[in-house]
PDB file of C-alpha atoms in Angstrom:
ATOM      1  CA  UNK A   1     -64.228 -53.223  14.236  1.00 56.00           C
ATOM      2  CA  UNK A   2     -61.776 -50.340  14.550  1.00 72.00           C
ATOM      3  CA  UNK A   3     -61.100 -47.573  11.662  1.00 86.00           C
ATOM      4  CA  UNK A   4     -57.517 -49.329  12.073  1.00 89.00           C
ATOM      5  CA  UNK A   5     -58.751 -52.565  11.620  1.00 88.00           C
ATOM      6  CA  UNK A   6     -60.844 -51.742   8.894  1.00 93.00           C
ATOM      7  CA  UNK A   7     -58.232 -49.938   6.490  1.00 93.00           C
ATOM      8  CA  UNK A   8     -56.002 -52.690   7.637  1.00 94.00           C
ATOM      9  CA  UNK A   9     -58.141 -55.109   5.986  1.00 94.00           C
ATOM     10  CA  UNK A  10     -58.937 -52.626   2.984  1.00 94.00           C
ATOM     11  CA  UNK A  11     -55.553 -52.707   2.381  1.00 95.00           C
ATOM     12  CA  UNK A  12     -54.901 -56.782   2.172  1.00 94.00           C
ATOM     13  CA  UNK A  13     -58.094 -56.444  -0.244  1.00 95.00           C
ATOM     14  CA  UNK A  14     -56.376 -54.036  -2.139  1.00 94.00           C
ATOM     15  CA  UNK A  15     -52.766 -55.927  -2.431  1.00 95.00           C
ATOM     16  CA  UNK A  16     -55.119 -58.711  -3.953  1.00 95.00           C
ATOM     17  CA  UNK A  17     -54.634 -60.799  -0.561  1.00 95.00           C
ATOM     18  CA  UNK A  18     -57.000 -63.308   1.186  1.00 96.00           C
ATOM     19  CA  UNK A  19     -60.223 -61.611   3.734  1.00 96.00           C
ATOM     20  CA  UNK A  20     -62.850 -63.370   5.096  1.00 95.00           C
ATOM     21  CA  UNK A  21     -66.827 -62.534   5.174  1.00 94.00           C
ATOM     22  CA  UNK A  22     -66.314 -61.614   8.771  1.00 94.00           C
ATOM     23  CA  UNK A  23     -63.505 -59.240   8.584  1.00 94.00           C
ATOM     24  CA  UNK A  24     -65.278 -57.308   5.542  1.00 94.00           C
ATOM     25  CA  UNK A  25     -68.729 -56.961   7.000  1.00 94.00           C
ATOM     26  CA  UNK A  26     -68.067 -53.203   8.030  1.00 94.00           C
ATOM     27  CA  UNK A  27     -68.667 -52.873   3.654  1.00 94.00           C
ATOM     28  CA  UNK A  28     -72.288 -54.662   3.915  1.00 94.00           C
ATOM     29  CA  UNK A  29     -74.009 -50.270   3.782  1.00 94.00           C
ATOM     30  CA  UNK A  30     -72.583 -50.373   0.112  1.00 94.00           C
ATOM     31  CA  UNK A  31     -74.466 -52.468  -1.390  1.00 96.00           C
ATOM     32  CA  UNK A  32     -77.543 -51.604  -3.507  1.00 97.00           C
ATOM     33  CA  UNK A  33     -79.484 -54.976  -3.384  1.00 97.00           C
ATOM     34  CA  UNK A  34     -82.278 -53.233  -2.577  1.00 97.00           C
ATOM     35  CA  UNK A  35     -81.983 -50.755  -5.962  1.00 98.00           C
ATOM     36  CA  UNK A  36     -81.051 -54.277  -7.559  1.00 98.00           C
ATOM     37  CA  UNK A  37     -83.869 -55.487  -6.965  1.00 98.00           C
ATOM     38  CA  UNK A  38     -86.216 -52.738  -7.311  1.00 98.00           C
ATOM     39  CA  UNK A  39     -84.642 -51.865 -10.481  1.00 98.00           C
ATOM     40  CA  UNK A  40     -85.245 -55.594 -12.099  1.00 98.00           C
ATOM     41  CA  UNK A  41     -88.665 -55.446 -11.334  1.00 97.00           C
ATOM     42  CA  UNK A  42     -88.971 -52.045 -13.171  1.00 97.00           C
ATOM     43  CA  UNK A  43     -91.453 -52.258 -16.108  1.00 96.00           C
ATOM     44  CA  UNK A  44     -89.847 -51.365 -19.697  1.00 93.00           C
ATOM     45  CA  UNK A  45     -92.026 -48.231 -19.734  1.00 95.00           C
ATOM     46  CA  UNK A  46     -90.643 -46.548 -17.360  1.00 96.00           C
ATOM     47  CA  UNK A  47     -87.315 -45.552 -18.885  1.00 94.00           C
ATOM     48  CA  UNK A  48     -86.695 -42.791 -16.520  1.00 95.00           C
ATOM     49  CA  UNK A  49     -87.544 -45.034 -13.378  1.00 96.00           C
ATOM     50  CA  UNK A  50     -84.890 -47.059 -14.526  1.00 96.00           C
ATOM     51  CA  UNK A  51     -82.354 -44.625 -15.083  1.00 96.00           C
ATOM     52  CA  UNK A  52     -82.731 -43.220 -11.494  1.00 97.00           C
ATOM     53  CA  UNK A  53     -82.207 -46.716 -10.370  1.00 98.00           C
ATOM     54  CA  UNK A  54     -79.393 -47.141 -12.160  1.00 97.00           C
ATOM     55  CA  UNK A  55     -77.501 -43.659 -11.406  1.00 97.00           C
ATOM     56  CA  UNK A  56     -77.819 -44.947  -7.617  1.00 97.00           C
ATOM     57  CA  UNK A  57     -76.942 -48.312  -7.744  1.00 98.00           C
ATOM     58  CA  UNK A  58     -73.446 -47.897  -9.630  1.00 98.00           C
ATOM     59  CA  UNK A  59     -70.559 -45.901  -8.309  1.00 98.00           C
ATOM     60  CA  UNK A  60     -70.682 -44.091 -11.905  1.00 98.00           C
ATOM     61  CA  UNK A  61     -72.553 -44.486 -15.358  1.00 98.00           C
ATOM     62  CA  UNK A  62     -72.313 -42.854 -18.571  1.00 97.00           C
ATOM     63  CA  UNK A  63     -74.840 -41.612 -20.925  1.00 97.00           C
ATOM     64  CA  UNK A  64     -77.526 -43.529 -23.122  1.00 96.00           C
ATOM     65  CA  UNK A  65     -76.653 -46.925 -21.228  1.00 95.00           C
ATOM     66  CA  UNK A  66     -78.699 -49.805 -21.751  1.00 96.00           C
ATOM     67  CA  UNK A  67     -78.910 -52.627 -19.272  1.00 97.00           C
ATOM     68  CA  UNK A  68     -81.036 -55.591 -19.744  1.00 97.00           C
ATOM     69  CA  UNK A  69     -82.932 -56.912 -16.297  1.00 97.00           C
ATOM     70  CA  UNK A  70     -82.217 -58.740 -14.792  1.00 97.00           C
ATOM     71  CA  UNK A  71     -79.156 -57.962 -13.656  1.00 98.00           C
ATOM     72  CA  UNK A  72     -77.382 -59.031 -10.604  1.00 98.00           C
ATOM     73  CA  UNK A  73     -74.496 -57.638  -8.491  1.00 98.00           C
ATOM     74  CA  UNK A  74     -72.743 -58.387  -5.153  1.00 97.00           C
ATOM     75  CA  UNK A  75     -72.311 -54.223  -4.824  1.00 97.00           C
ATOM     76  CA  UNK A  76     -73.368 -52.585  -7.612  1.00 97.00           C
ATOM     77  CA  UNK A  77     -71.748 -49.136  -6.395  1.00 97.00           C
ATOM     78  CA  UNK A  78     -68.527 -50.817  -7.134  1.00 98.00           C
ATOM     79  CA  UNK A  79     -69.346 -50.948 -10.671  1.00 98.00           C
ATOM     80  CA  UNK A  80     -68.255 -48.062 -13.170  1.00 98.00           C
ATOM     81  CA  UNK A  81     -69.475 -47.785 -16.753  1.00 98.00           C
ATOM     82  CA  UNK A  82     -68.991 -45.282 -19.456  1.00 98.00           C
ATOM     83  CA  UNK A  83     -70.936 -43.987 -22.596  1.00 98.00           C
ATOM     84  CA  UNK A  84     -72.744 -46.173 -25.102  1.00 98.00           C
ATOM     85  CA  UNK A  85     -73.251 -49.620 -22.847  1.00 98.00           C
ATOM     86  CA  UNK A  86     -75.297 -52.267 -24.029  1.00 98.00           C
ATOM     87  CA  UNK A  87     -75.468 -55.027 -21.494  1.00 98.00           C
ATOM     88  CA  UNK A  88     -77.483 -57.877 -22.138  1.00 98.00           C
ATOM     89  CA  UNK A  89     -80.251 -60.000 -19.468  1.00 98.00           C
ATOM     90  CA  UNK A  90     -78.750 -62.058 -16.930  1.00 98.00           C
ATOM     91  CA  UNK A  91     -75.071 -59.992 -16.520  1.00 98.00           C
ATOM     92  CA  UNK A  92     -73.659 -60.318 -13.206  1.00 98.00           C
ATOM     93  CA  UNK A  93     -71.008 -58.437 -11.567  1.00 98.00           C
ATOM     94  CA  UNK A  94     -69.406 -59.785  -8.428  1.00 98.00           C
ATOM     95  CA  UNK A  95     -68.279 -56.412  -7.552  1.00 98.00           C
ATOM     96  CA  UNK A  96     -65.965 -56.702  -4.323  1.00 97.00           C
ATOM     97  CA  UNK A  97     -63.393 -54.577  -5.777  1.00 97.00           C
ATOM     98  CA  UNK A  98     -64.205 -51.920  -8.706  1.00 98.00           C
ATOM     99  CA  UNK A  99     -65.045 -53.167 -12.417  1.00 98.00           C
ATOM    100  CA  UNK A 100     -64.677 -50.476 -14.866  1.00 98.00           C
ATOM    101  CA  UNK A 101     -65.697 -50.328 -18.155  1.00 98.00           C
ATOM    102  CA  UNK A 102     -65.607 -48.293 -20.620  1.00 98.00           C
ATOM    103  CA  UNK A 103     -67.590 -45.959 -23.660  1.00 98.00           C
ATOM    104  CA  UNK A 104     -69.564 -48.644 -26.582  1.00 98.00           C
ATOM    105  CA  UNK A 105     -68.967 -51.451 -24.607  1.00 98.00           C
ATOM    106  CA  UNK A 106     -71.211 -54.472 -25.861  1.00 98.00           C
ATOM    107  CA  UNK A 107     -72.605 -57.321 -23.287  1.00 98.00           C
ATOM    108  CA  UNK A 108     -74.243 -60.818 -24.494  1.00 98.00           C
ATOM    109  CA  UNK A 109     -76.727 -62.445 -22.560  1.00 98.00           C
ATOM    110  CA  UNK A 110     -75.296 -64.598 -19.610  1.00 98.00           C
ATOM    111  CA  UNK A 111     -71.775 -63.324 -18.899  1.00 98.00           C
ATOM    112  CA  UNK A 112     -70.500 -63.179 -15.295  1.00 98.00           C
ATOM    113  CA  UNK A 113     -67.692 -60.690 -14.288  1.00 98.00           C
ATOM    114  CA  UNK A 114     -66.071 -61.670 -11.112  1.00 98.00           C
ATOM    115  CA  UNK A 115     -63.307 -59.976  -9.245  1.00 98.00           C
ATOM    116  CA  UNK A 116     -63.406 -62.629  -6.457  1.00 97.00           C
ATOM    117  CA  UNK A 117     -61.681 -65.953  -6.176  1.00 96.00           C
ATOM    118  CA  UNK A 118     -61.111 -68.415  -3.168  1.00 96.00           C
ATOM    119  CA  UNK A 119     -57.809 -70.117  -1.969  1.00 95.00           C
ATOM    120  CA  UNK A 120     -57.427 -73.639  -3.660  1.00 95.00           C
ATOM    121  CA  UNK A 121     -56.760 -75.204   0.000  1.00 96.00           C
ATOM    122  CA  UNK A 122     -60.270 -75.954   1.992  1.00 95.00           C
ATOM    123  CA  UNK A 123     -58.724 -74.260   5.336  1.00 95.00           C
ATOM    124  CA  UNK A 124     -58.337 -71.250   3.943  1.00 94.00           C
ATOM    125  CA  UNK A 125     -61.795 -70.653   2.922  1.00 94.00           C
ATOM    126  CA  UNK A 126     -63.239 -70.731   6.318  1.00 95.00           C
ATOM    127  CA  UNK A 127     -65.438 -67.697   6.655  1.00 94.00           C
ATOM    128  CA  UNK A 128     -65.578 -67.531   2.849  1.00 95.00           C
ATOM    129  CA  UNK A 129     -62.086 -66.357   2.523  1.00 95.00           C
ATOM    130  CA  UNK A 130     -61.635 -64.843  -0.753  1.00 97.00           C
ATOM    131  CA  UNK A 131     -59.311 -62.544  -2.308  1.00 97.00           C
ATOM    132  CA  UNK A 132     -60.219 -59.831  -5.176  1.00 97.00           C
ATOM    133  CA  UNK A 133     -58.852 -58.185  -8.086  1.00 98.00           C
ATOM    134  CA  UNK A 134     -60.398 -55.501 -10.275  1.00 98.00           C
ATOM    135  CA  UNK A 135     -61.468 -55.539 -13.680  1.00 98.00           C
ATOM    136  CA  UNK A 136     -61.094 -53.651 -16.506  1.00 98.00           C
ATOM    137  CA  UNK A 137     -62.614 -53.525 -19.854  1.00 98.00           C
ATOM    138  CA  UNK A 138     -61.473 -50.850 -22.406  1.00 98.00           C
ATOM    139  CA  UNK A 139     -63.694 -48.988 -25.169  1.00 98.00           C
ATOM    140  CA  UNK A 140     -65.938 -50.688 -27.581  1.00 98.00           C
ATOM    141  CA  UNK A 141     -65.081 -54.181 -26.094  1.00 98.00           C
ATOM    142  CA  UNK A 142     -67.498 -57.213 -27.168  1.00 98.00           C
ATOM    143  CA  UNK A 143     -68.121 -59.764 -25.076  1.00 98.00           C
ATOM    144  CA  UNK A 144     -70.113 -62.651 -26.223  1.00 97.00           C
ATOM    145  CA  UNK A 145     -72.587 -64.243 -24.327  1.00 98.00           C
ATOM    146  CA  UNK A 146     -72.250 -67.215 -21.380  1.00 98.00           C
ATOM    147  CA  UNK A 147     -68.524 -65.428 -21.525  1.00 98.00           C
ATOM    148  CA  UNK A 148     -66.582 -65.155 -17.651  1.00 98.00           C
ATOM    149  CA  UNK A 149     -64.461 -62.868 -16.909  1.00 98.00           C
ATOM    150  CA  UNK A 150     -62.168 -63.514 -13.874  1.00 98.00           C
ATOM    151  CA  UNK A 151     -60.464 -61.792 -11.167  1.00 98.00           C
ATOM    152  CA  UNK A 152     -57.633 -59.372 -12.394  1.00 97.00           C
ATOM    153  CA  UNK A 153     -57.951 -59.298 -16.425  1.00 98.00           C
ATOM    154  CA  UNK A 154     -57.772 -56.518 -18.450  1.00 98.00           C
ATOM    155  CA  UNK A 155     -59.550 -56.704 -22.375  1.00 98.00           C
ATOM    156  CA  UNK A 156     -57.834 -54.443 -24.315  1.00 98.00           C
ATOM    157  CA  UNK A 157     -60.009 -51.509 -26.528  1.00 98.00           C
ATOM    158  CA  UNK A 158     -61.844 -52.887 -29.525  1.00 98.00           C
ATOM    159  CA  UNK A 159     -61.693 -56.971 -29.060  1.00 97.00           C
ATOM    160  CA  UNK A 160     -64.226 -59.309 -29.002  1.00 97.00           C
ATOM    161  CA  UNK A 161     -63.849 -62.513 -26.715  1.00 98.00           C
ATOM    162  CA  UNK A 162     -66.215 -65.464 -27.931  1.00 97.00           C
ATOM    163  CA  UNK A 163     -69.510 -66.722 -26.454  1.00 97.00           C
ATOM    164  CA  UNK A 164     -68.340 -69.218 -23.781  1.00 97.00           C
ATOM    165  CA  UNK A 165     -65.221 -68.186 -23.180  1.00 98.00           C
ATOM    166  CA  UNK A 166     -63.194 -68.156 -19.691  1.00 98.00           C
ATOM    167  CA  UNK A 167     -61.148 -64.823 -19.568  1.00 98.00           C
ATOM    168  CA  UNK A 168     -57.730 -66.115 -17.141  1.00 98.00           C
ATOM    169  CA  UNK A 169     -55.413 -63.220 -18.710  1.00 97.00           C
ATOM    170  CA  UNK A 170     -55.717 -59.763 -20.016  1.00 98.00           C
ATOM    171  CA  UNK A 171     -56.722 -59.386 -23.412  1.00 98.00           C
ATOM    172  CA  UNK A 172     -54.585 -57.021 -26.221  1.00 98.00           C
ATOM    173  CA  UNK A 173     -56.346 -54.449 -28.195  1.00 98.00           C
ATOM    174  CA  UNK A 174     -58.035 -55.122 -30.995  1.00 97.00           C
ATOM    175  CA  UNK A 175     -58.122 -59.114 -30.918  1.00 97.00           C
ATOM    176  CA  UNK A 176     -60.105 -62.142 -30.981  1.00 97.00           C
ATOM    177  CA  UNK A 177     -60.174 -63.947 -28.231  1.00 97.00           C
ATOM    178  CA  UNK A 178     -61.508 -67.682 -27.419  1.00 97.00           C
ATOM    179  CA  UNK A 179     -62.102 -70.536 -25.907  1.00 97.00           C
ATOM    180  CA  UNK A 180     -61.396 -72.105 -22.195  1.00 95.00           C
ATOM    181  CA  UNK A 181     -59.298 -70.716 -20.892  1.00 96.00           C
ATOM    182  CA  UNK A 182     -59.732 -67.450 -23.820  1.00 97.00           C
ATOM    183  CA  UNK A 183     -56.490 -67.195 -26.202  1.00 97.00           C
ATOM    184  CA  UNK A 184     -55.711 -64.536 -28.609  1.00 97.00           C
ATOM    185  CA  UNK A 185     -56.855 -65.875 -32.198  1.00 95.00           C
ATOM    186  CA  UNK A 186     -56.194 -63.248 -33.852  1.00 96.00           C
ATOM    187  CA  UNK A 187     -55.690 -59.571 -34.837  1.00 96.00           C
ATOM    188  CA  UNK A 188     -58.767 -57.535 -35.838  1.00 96.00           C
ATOM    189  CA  UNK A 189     -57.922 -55.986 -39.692  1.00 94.00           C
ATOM    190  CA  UNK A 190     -59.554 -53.464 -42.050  1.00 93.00           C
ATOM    191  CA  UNK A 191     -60.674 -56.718 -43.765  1.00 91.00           C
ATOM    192  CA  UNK A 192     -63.023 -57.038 -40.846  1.00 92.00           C
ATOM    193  CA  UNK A 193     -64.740 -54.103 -42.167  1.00 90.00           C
ATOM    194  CA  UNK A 194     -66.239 -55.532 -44.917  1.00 87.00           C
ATOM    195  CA  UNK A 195     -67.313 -58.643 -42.914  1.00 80.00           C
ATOM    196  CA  UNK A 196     -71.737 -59.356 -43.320  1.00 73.00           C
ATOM    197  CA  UNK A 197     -71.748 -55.841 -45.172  1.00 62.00           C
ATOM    198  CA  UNK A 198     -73.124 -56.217 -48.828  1.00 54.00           C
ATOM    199  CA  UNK A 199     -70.837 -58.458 -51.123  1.00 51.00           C
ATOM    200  CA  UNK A 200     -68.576 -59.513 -47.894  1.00 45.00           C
ATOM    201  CA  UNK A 201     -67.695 -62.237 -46.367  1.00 46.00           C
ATOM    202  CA  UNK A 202     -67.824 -63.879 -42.811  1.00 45.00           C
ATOM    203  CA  UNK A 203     -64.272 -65.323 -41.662  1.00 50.00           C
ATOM    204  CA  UNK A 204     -65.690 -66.665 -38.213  1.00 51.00           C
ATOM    205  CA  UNK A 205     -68.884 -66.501 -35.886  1.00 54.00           C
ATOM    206  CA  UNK A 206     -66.275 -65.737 -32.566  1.00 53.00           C
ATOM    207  CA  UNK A 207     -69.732 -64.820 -30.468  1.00 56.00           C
ATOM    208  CA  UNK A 208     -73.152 -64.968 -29.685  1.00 60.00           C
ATOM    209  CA  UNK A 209     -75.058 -62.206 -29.884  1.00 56.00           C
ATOM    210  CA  UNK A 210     -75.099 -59.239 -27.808  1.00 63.00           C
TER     211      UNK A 210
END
């Protein structure tokens, strides 16, 4: 494939339009399945194993991160995460375009982020044709477990989406968000801070845990 060809097709995947396995092969050197795997067979004592791992599997990682293994990715280097991450076991990132998340960003077990999709008509998925949109999820975002996440979304800083949700549409700030597909159930309040602290009350269980 020609350097023509290829930022021709780096371009459809970057207007969000439909490429096929095939015409974005010439991508296959950045991915870290390799690291991937190596890294989820790490044992828990080797903290600093790990962290190597993890600095080159993702295209950028902040300080005192925490991911569970195992975790899986299409790319990994196409992931970006910030300060303060706890991701949970069994996270997966389908990475064809960048996901980027940001600082105290919370994970539950089982939740899938995916920037791909396929065309709804059989013909055009020949070759697995697919089209991708990033993802972005803002500052101290929770995410509750079994959650997905789908092409294109944005969740806004400080909301929590509940544990099985399906995340169609971006998000606001400081929200809950449920259900299939996820809608905005409400705002997040100061009375939220005195939610399961001493003499509080719980309004709602929106998620599993992280």
């Amino acid at each position: 494939m020609t350097d023509a060809h290829e930022e021709e097709v780096l371009a459809r995947i970057a207007k969000g339009l439909v490429y096929t396995e095939s015409e974005a092969a010439f991508q296959a050197s950045r991915r870290r399945t390799d690291q991937i795997f190596a890294y989820n067979h790490t044992p828990p004592s080797e903290a600093d194993r790990r962290r190597s791992l993890l600095v080159e599997i993702l295209g950028s990682v902040g300080e005192r991160t925490v991911l569970l293994p195992p975790f899986h990715a299409g790319f990994g280097s196409n992931v970006h995460i910030g300060d303060d991450f706890f991701g949970n076991v069994n996270l997966t990132f389908v990475d064809d375009v960048d996901i980027r998340i940001g600082d105290g960003v919370m994970i539950a077990p089982s939740v899938t982020l995916t920037t791909t999709g396929h065309p709804v008509h059989p013909s055009r998925r020949a070759d697995f044709g697919r089209f991708s949109e990033p993802i972005v999820i803002e500052d101290k975002v929770w995410i509750g477990s079994n959650a997905v996440v789908l092409p294109g979304v944005r969740i806004g800083h400080g909301s929590v989406v509940g544990a099985g949700s399906v995340v169609s549409r971006d998000i606001p700030p400081m929200t809950v968000a449920v259900g299939t597909p996820c809608r905005v159930l409400r705002a997040i309040t100061d009375e939220d801070l005195t939610t399961r602290a001493q003499g509080g009350t719980t309004r709602m269980r929106p998620t599993g845990s992280a």
